[in-house]
Short mmCIF file of C-alpha atoms and ligand atoms in Angstrom, two decimals:
data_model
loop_
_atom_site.label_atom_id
_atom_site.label_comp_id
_atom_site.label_asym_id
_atom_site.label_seq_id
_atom_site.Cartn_x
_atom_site.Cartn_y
_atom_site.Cartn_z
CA UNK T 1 218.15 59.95 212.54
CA UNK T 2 221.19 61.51 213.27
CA UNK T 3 224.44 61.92 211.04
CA UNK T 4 227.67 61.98 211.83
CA UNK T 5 230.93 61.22 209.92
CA UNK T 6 233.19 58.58 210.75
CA UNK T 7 236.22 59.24 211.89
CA UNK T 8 238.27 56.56 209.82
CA UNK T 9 236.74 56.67 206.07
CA UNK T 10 235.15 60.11 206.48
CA UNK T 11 231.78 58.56 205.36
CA UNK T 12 228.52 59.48 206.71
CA UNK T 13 227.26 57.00 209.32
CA UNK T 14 223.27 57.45 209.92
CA UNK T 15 222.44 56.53 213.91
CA UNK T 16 218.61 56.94 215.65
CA UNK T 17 218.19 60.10 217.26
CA UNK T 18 218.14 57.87 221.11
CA UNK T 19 221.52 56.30 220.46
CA UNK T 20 223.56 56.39 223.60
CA UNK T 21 226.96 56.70 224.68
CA UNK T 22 228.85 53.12 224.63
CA UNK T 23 227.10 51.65 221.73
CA UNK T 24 229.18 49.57 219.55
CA UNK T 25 228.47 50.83 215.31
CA UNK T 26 230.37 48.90 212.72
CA UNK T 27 230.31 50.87 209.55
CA UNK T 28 230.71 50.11 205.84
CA UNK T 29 234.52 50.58 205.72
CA UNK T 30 234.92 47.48 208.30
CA UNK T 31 235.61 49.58 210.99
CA UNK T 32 233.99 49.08 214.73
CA UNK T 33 232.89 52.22 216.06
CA UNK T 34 232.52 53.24 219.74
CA UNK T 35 229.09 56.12 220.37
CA UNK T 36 230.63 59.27 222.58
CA UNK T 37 228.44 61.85 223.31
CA UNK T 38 229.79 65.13 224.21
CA UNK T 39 227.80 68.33 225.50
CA UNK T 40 224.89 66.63 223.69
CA UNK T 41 226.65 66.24 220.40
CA UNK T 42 227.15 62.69 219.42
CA UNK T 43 230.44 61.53 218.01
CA UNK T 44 232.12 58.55 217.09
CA UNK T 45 235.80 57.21 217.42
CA UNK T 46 237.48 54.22 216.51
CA UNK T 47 236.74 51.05 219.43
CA UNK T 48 239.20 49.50 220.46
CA UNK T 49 238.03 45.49 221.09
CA UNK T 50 238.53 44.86 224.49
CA UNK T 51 240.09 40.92 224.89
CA UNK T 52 240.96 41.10 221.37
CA UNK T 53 243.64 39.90 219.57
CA UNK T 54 245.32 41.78 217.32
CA UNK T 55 248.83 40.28 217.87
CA UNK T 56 249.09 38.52 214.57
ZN1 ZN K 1 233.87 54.21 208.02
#
């Protein structure tokens, strides 16, 4: 497993050690969280739902 922090609550988020770039995490806090790997270090950042609607 890997572990890396999420960028919006701070909390640890545990992902398997083949996770790729792309892959769609929701953590604990609610949040939906977009895989970015980066010179072989994985990260995470905040995804931003393509299509939906956050209007209201
Ligand atoms: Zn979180």
């Amino acid at each position: 497993m890997v572990s890396v922090k999420c960028p919006v609550c701070g909390g640890d988020v545990q992902l398997p050690e083949d996770v790729v770039a792309g892959e769609i995490i929701e953590h604990d806090c609610g949040m939906t969280l977009e895989v970015v790997v980066d010179n072989n270090t994985v990260k995470l950042r905040p995804f931003e739902g393509v299509g939906e609607d956050w209007g209201e």
